[in-house]
JSON list of C-alpha atoms in Angstrom, two decimals:
[
{"chain": "A", "resi": 141, "resn": "VAL", "atom": "CA", "xyz": [120.66, -109.39, -98.71]},
{"chain": "A", "resi": 142, "resn": "SER", "atom": "CA", "xyz": [118.57, -108.12, -95.79]},
{"chain": "A", "resi": 143, "resn": "ALA", "atom": "CA", "xyz": [121.37, -105.82, -94.58]},
{"chain": "A", "resi": 144, "resn": "LEU", "atom": "CA", "xyz": [121.60, -104.32, -98.07]},
{"chain": "A", "resi": 145, "resn": "ILE", "atom": "CA", "xyz": [117.84, -103.77, -98.24]},
{"chain": "A", "resi": 146, "resn": "CYS", "atom": "CA", "xyz": [117.79, -102.14, -94.78]},
{"chain": "A", "resi": 147, "resn": "ARG", "atom": "CA", "xyz": [120.65, -99.82, -95.70]},
{"chain": "A", "resi": 148, "resn": "LEU", "atom": "CA", "xyz": [119.08, -98.81, -99.03]},
{"chain": "A", "resi": 149, "resn": "LEU", "atom": "CA", "xyz": [115.63, -98.33, -97.50]},
{"chain": "A", "resi": 150, "resn": "GLN", "atom": "CA", "xyz": [117.11, -96.15, -94.76]},
{"chain": "A", "resi": 151, "resn": "GLN", "atom": "CA", "xyz": [118.94, -94.04, -97.35]},
{"chain": "A", "resi": 152, "resn": "PHE", "atom": "CA", "xyz": [115.79, -93.60, -99.44]},
{"chain": "A", "resi": 153, "resn": "LEU", "atom": "CA", "xyz": [113.69, -92.59, -96.44]},
{"chain": "A", "resi": 154, "resn": "GLU", "atom": "CA", "xyz": [116.34, -90.20, -95.07]},
{"chain": "A", "resi": 155, "resn": "ALA", "atom": "CA", "xyz": [116.52, -88.59, -98.52]},
{"chain": "A", "resi": 156, "resn": "GLY", "atom": "CA", "xyz": [112.79, -87.88, -98.32]},
{"chain": "A", "resi": 157, "resn": "VAL", "atom": "CA", "xyz": [111.56, -90.59, -100.70]},
{"chain": "A", "resi": 158, "resn": "ALA", "atom": "CA", "xyz": [108.02, -91.69, -99.78]},
{"chain": "A", "resi": 159, "resn": "PRO", "atom": "CA", "xyz": [107.86, -95.21, -98.32]},
{"chain": "A", "resi": 160, "resn": "GLU", "atom": "CA", "xyz": [105.70, -96.55, -101.18]},
{"chain": "A", "resi": 161, "resn": "ALA", "atom": "CA", "xyz": [108.13, -95.28, -103.83]},
{"chain": "A", "resi": 162, "resn": "ALA", "atom": "CA", "xyz": [111.19, -96.50, -101.91]},
{"chain": "A", "resi": 163, "resn": "LEU", "atom": "CA", "xyz": [109.73, -99.98, -101.47]},
{"chain": "A", "resi": 164, "resn": "LYS", "atom": "CA", "xyz": [108.60, -100.18, -105.11]},
{"chain": "A", "resi": 165, "resn": "THR", "atom": "CA", "xyz": [112.11, -99.26, -106.26]},
{"chain": "A", "resi": 166, "resn": "LEU", "atom": "CA", "xyz": [113.73, -101.80, -103.93]},
{"chain": "A", "resi": 167, "resn": "ASN", "atom": "CA", "xyz": [111.35, -104.52, -105.07]},
{"chain": "A", "resi": 168, "resn": "SER", "atom": "CA", "xyz": [112.11, -103.83, -108.73]},
{"chain": "A", "resi": 169, "resn": "ALA", "atom": "CA", "xyz": [115.86, -103.78, -108.12]},
{"chain": "A", "resi": 170, "resn": "MET", "atom": "CA", "xyz": [115.77, -106.97, -106.06]},
{"chain": "A", "resi": 171, "resn": "SER", "atom": "CA", "xyz": [113.59, -108.68, -108.67]},
{"chain": "A", "resi": 172, "resn": "LEU", "atom": "CA", "xyz": [116.28, -108.03, -111.28]},
{"chain": "A", "resi": 173, "resn": "ARG", "atom": "CA", "xyz": [118.99, -109.25, -108.91]},
{"chain": "A", "resi": 174, "resn": "GLY", "atom": "CA", "xyz": [116.88, -112.20, -107.78]},
{"chain": "A", "resi": 175, "resn": "ALA", "atom": "CA", "xyz": [116.51, -113.40, -111.35]},
{"chain": "A", "resi": 176, "resn": "ASP", "atom": "CA", "xyz": [120.27, -114.09, -111.30]},
{"chain": "A", "resi": 177, "resn": "THR", "atom": "CA", "xyz": [120.81, -115.06, -107.65]},
{"chain": "A", "resi": 178, "resn": "GLY", "atom": "CA", "xyz": [117.41, -116.26, -106.42]},
{"chain": "A", "resi": 179, "resn": "SER", "atom": "CA", "xyz": [117.70, -113.98, -103.39]},
{"chain": "A", "resi": 180, "resn": "PHE", "atom": "CA", "xyz": [114.79, -112.32, -101.63]},
{"chain": "A", "resi": 181, "resn": "THR", "atom": "CA", "xyz": [113.97, -110.89, -98.18]},
{"chain": "A", "resi": 182, "resn": "THR", "atom": "CA", "xyz": [110.98, -109.84, -96.14]},
{"chain": "A", "resi": 183, "resn": "VAL", "atom": "CA", "xyz": [110.44, -106.17, -95.32]},
{"chain": "A", "resi": 184, "resn": "ASP", "atom": "CA", "xyz": [108.37, -104.92, -92.41]},
{"chain": "A", "resi": 185, "resn": "LEU", "atom": "CA", "xyz": [108.23, -101.14, -92.06]},
{"chain": "A", "resi": 186, "resn": "CYS", "atom": "CA", "xyz": [106.18, -99.02, -89.66]},
{"chain": "A", "resi": 187, "resn": "VAL", "atom": "CA", "xyz": [106.03, -95.27, -90.22]},
{"chain": "A", "resi": 188, "resn": "TYR", "atom": "CA", "xyz": [104.49, -93.24, -87.40]},
{"chain": "A", "resi": 189, "resn": "ASP", "atom": "CA", "xyz": [103.05, -89.77, -87.98]},
{"chain": "A", "resi": 190, "resn": "PRO", "atom": "CA", "xyz": [102.89, -88.11, -84.53]},
{"chain": "A", "resi": 191, "resn": "ALA", "atom": "CA", "xyz": [100.83, -85.17, -85.80]},
{"chain": "A", "resi": 192, "resn": "ALA", "atom": "CA", "xyz": [98.11, -87.46, -87.18]},
{"chain": "A", "resi": 193, "resn": "ARG", "atom": "CA", "xyz": [98.68, -90.09, -84.46]},
{"chain": "A", "resi": 194, "resn": "GLU", "atom": "CA", "xyz": [98.66, -92.67, -87.23]},
{"chain": "A", "resi": 195, "resn": "ALA", "atom": "CA", "xyz": [100.89, -95.67, -87.92]},
{"chain": "A", "resi": 196, "resn": "ALA", "atom": "CA", "xyz": [101.34, -97.03, -91.44]},
{"chain": "A", "resi": 197, "resn": "PHE", "atom": "CA", "xyz": [102.53, -100.63, -91.76]},
{"chain": "A", "resi": 198, "resn": "TYR", "atom": "CA", "xyz": [104.21, -101.71, -95.01]},
{"chain": "A", "resi": 199, "resn": "LYS", "atom": "CA", "xyz": [104.60, -105.47, -95.34]},
{"chain": "A", "resi": 200, "resn": "PHE", "atom": "CA", "xyz": [106.47, -107.54, -97.92]},
{"chain": "A", "resi": 201, "resn": "GLY", "atom": "CA", "xyz": [106.16, -111.13, -96.71]},
{"chain": "A", "resi": 202, "resn": "ALA", "atom": "CA", "xyz": [106.55, -110.07, -93.07]},
{"chain": "A", "resi": 203, "resn": "ALA", "atom": "CA", "xyz": [105.18, -111.52, -89.83]},
{"chain": "A", "resi": 204, "resn": "PRO", "atom": "CA", "xyz": [102.12, -109.89, -88.25]},
{"chain": "A", "resi": 205, "resn": "SER", "atom": "CA", "xyz": [102.30, -106.64, -86.32]},
{"chain": "A", "resi": 206, "resn": "TYR", "atom": "CA", "xyz": [99.97, -105.66, -83.52]},
{"chain": "A", "resi": 207, "resn": "LEU", "atom": "CA", "xyz": [98.26, -102.52, -82.27]},
{"chain": "A", "resi": 208, "resn": "LYS", "atom": "CA", "xyz": [97.34, -102.48, -78.59]},
{"chain": "A", "resi": 209, "resn": "ARG", "atom": "CA", "xyz": [95.26, -99.97, -76.66]},
{"chain": "A", "resi": 210, "resn": "GLY", "atom": "CA", "xyz": [94.08, -101.09, -73.24]},
{"chain": "A", "resi": 211, "resn": "GLY", "atom": "CA", "xyz": [92.83, -104.67, -73.50]},
{"chain": "A", "resi": 212, "resn": "VAL", "atom": "CA", "xyz": [92.08, -104.42, -77.23]},
{"chain": "A", "resi": 213, "resn": "VAL", "atom": "CA", "xyz": [94.60, -105.88, -79.68]},
{"chain": "A", "resi": 214, "resn": "ARG", "atom": "CA", "xyz": [94.48, -105.71, -83.48]},
{"chain": "A", "resi": 215, "resn": "ARG", "atom": "CA", "xyz": [96.59, -108.02, -85.65]},
{"chain": "A", "resi": 216, "resn": "ILE", "atom": "CA", "xyz": [97.96, -106.47, -88.85]},
{"chain": "A", "resi": 217, "resn": "THR", "atom": "CA", "xyz": [98.99, -108.89, -91.59]},
{"chain": "A", "resi": 218, "resn": "GLY", "atom": "CA", "xyz": [99.86, -108.75, -95.25]},
{"chain": "A", "resi": 219, "resn": "ALA", "atom": "CA", "xyz": [99.78, -111.12, -98.21]},
{"chain": "A", "resi": 220, "resn": "SER", "atom": "CA", "xyz": [102.50, -109.58, -100.39]},
{"chain": "A", "resi": 221, "resn": "LEU", "atom": "CA", "xyz": [105.47, -111.73, -101.34]},
{"chain": "A", "resi": 222, "resn": "PRO", "atom": "CA", "xyz": [108.96, -110.89, -100.02]},
{"chain": "A", "resi": 223, "resn": "VAL", "atom": "CA", "xyz": [111.03, -108.24, -101.83]},
{"chain": "A", "resi": 224, "resn": "GLY", "atom": "CA", "xyz": [112.67, -109.70, -104.94]},
{"chain": "A", "resi": 225, "resn": "LEU", "atom": "CA", "xyz": [109.92, -112.15, -105.91]},
{"chain": "A", "resi": 226, "resn": "GLN", "atom": "CA", "xyz": [108.27, -109.78, -108.42]},
{"chain": "A", "resi": 227, "resn": "GLY", "atom": "CA", "xyz": [105.01, -109.63, -106.54]},
{"chain": "A", "resi": 228, "resn": "PRO", "atom": "CA", "xyz": [102.63, -106.71, -106.19]},
{"chain": "A", "resi": 229, "resn": "PRO", "atom": "CA", "xyz": [103.46, -103.64, -104.08]},
{"chain": "A", "resi": 230, "resn": "PRO", "atom": "CA", "xyz": [103.60, -104.10, -100.32]},
{"chain": "A", "resi": 231, "resn": "ASP", "atom": "CA", "xyz": [100.45, -104.40, -98.28]},
{"chain": "A", "resi": 232, "resn": "VAL", "atom": "CA", "xyz": [99.84, -101.09, -96.51]},
{"chain": "A", "resi": 233, "resn": "THR", "atom": "CA", "xyz": [97.64, -100.75, -93.43]},
{"chain": "A", "resi": 234, "resn": "ARG", "atom": "CA", "xyz": [97.08, -97.36, -91.84]},
{"chain": "A", "resi": 235, "resn": "ALA", "atom": "CA", "xyz": [95.66, -97.27, -88.35]},
{"chain": "A", "resi": 236, "resn": "PRO", "atom": "CA", "xyz": [95.33, -94.75, -85.52]},
{"chain": "A", "resi": 237, "resn": "LEU", "atom": "CA", "xyz": [97.83, -95.05, -82.69]},
{"chain": "A", "resi": 238, "resn": "SER", "atom": "CA", "xyz": [96.10, -93.18, -79.91]},
{"chain": "A", "resi": 239, "resn": "PRO", "atom": "CA", "xyz": [97.65, -92.01, -76.63]},
{"chain": "A", "resi": 240, "resn": "GLY", "atom": "CA", "xyz": [98.41, -94.96, -74.40]},
{"chain": "A", "resi": 241, "resn": "GLY", "atom": "CA", "xyz": [98.63, -97.24, -77.43]},
{"chain": "A", "resi": 242, "resn": "PHE", "atom": "CA", "xyz": [101.41, -99.51, -78.62]},
{"chain": "A", "resi": 243, "resn": "ALA", "atom": "CA", "xyz": [102.56, -100.67, -82.05]},
{"chain": "A", "resi": 244, "resn": "VAL", "atom": "CA", "xyz": [104.38, -104.01, -81.82]},
{"chain": "A", "resi": 245, "resn": "MET", "atom": "CA", "xyz": [106.41, -105.54, -84.63]},
{"chain": "A", "resi": 246, "resn": "VAL", "atom": "CA", "xyz": [107.89, -109.04, -84.38]},
{"chain": "A", "resi": 247, "resn": "SER", "atom": "CA", "xyz": [109.88, -111.33, -86.63]},
{"chain": "A", "resi": 248, "resn": "ASP", "atom": "CA", "xyz": [108.49, -114.71, -87.66]},
{"chain": "A", "resi": 249, "resn": "GLY", "atom": "CA", "xyz": [110.81, -116.33, -85.10]},
{"chain": "A", "resi": 250, "resn": "VAL", "atom": "CA", "xyz": [108.63, -114.75, -82.40]},
{"chain": "A", "resi": 251, "resn": "ALA", "atom": "CA", "xyz": [105.17, -115.44, -83.83]},
{"chain": "A", "resi": 252, "resn": "ASP", "atom": "CA", "xyz": [103.32, -115.98, -87.07]},
{"chain": "A", "resi": 253, "resn": "PRO", "atom": "CA", "xyz": [99.57, -115.88, -87.82]},
{"chain": "A", "resi": 254, "resn": "GLU", "atom": "CA", "xyz": [99.17, -119.62, -87.24]},
{"chain": "A", "resi": 255, "resn": "ARG", "atom": "CA", "xyz": [100.66, -119.55, -83.73]},
{"chain": "A", "resi": 256, "resn": "ASP", "atom": "CA", "xyz": [100.25, -116.13, -82.16]},
{"chain": "A", "resi": 257, "resn": "GLU", "atom": "CA", "xyz": [97.30, -116.61, -79.78]},
{"chain": "A", "resi": 258, "resn": "TRP", "atom": "CA", "xyz": [99.73, -116.51, -76.84]},
{"chain": "A", "resi": 259, "resn": "LEU", "atom": "CA", "xyz": [101.00, -113.12, -78.04]},
{"chain": "A", "resi": 260, "resn": "LEU", "atom": "CA", "xyz": [97.49, -111.73, -78.52]},
{"chain": "A", "resi": 261, "resn": "ASP", "atom": "CA", "xyz": [96.66, -112.85, -74.96]},
{"chain": "A", "resi": 262, "resn": "LEU", "atom": "CA", "xyz": [99.90, -111.43, -73.55]},
{"chain": "A", "resi": 263, "resn": "LEU", "atom": "CA", "xyz": [99.29, -108.05, -75.22]},
{"chain": "A", "resi": 264, "resn": "ALA", "atom": "CA", "xyz": [95.62, -107.88, -74.17]},
{"chain": "A", "resi": 265, "resn": "GLY", "atom": "CA", "xyz": [96.50, -108.58, -70.54]},
{"chain": "A", "resi": 266, "resn": "TRP", "atom": "CA", "xyz": [99.58, -106.37, -70.23]},
{"chain": "A", "resi": 267, "resn": "THR", "atom": "CA", "xyz": [98.88, -103.15, -68.31]},
{"chain": "A", "resi": 268, "resn": "GLY", "atom": "CA", "xyz": [102.27, -101.43, -68.25]},
{"chain": "A", "resi": 269, "resn": "ASP", "atom": "CA", "xyz": [103.41, -98.40, -70.21]},
{"chain": "A", "resi": 270, "resn": "ASP", "atom": "CA", "xyz": [107.11, -99.10, -70.80]},
{"chain": "A", "resi": 271, "resn": "ALA", "atom": "CA", "xyz": [107.91, -100.18, -74.37]},
{"chain": "A", "resi": 272, "resn": "GLN", "atom": "CA", "xyz": [111.24, -101.76, -73.36]},
{"chain": "A", "resi": 273, "resn": "ASP", "atom": "CA", "xyz": [109.55, -103.85, -70.66]},
{"chain": "A", "resi": 274, "resn": "LEU", "atom": "CA", "xyz": [106.93, -105.07, -73.12]},
{"chain": "A", "resi": 275, "resn": "ALA", "atom": "CA", "xyz": [109.55, -105.95, -75.75]},
{"chain": "A", "resi": 276, "resn": "GLY", "atom": "CA", "xyz": [111.55, -107.88, -73.14]},
{"chain": "A", "resi": 277, "resn": "LEU", "atom": "CA", "xyz": [108.46, -109.76, -71.96]},
{"chain": "A", "resi": 278, "resn": "ILE", "atom": "CA", "xyz": [107.50, -110.73, -75.52]},
{"chain": "A", "resi": 279, "resn": "LEU", "atom": "CA", "xyz": [111.02, -111.89, -76.30]},
{"chain": "A", "resi": 280, "resn": "ALA", "atom": "CA", "xyz": [111.35, -113.89, -73.06]},
{"chain": "A", "resi": 281, "resn": "GLU", "atom": "CA", "xyz": [108.01, -115.63, -73.63]},
{"chain": "A", "resi": 282, "resn": "SER", "atom": "CA", "xyz": [108.92, -116.38, -77.25]},
{"chain": "A", "resi": 283, "resn": "VAL", "atom": "CA", "xyz": [112.25, -117.91, -76.18]},
{"chain": "A", "resi": 284, "resn": "ARG", "atom": "CA", "xyz": [110.43, -120.01, -73.58]},
{"chain": "A", "resi": 285, "resn": "ARG", "atom": "CA", "xyz": [107.88, -121.24, -76.13]},
{"chain": "A", "resi": 286, "resn": "GLU", "atom": "CA", "xyz": [110.00, -121.56, -79.28]},
{"chain": "A", "resi": 287, "resn": "HIS", "atom": "CA", "xyz": [113.42, -122.43, -77.78]},
{"chain": "A", "resi": 288, "resn": "LEU", "atom": "CA", "xyz": [115.16, -120.08, -80.28]},
{"chain": "A", "resi": 289, "resn": "ARG", "atom": "CA", "xyz": [114.43, -122.22, -83.35]},
{"chain": "A", "resi": 290, "resn": "ASP", "atom": "CA", "xyz": [114.61, -119.06, -85.45]},
{"chain": "A", "resi": 291, "resn": "ASP", "atom": "CA", "xyz": [116.00, -115.55, -85.04]},
{"chain": "A", "resi": 292, "resn": "CYS", "atom": "CA", "xyz": [113.80, -113.30, -82.91]},
{"chain": "A", "resi": 293, "resn": "GLY", "atom": "CA", "xyz": [113.19, -109.59, -83.23]},
{"chain": "A", "resi": 294, "resn": "VAL", "atom": "CA", "xyz": [110.76, -107.37, -81.31]},
{"chain": "A", "resi": 295, "resn": "GLN", "atom": "CA", "xyz": [110.17, -103.66, -81.81]},
{"chain": "A", "resi": 296, "resn": "VAL", "atom": "CA", "xyz": [107.69, -101.70, -79.68]},
{"chain": "A", "resi": 297, "resn": "LEU", "atom": "CA", "xyz": [106.51, -98.12, -80.12]},
{"chain": "A", "resi": 298, "resn": "TYR", "atom": "CA", "xyz": [104.53, -96.46, -77.33]},
{"chain": "A", "resi": 299, "resn": "CYS", "atom": "CA", "xyz": [102.39, -93.36, -77.83]},
{"chain": "A", "resi": 300, "resn": "PRO", "atom": "CA", "xyz": [102.42, -91.57, -74.45]},
{"chain": "A", "resi": 301, "resn": "GLU", "atom": "CA", "xyz": [99.20, -90.54, -72.72]},
{"chain": "A", "resi": 302, "resn": "ALA", "atom": "CA", "xyz": [100.33, -86.94, -72.22]},
{"chain": "A", "resi": 303, "resn": "ASP", "atom": "CA", "xyz": [101.36, -84.79, -75.13]},
{"chain": "A", "resi": 304, "resn": "VAL", "atom": "CA", "xyz": [105.13, -84.51, -75.30]},
{"chain": "A", "resi": 305, "resn": "ARG", "atom": "CA", "xyz": [106.44, -81.26, -76.70]},
{"chain": "A", "resi": 306, "resn": "GLU", "atom": "CA", "xyz": [109.51, -81.17, -78.87]},
{"chain": "A", "resi": 307, "resn": "VAL", "atom": "CA", "xyz": [112.28, -78.93, -77.62]}
]
């Protein structure tokens, strides 16, 4: 089910459908399907607008995401039910992603709101600027702590200090 949702969401977004409309359509379609099959899935989407330097987080039953700038970390959560459970629209949080800042998305196998203090501390203390290094560090620490009891996913977006010009 999750592969289908990812594929459909990608197609909607690539066709220019706004994230809110795409997610609303997917939720309605999965609710109809779920009535017969009982299937549902979480959706965690981050859309970054480089011109506005803003990240929008859309959450349907997803684990927390985090914004980091220097030693300051903000946890972003949502209360919406997973796609297919006929809940309200996704929770949407818009926040600035300033130069030198990171947006970090993780699956619930990495951390959830009840047990993410270690991740908040790790992010606050990390001083690097390489998104791949940060993702690897988060994943390695999660494996050490959780012993791979659940699948683990980490996605990190870095907003560079210097303006990068498109070519």
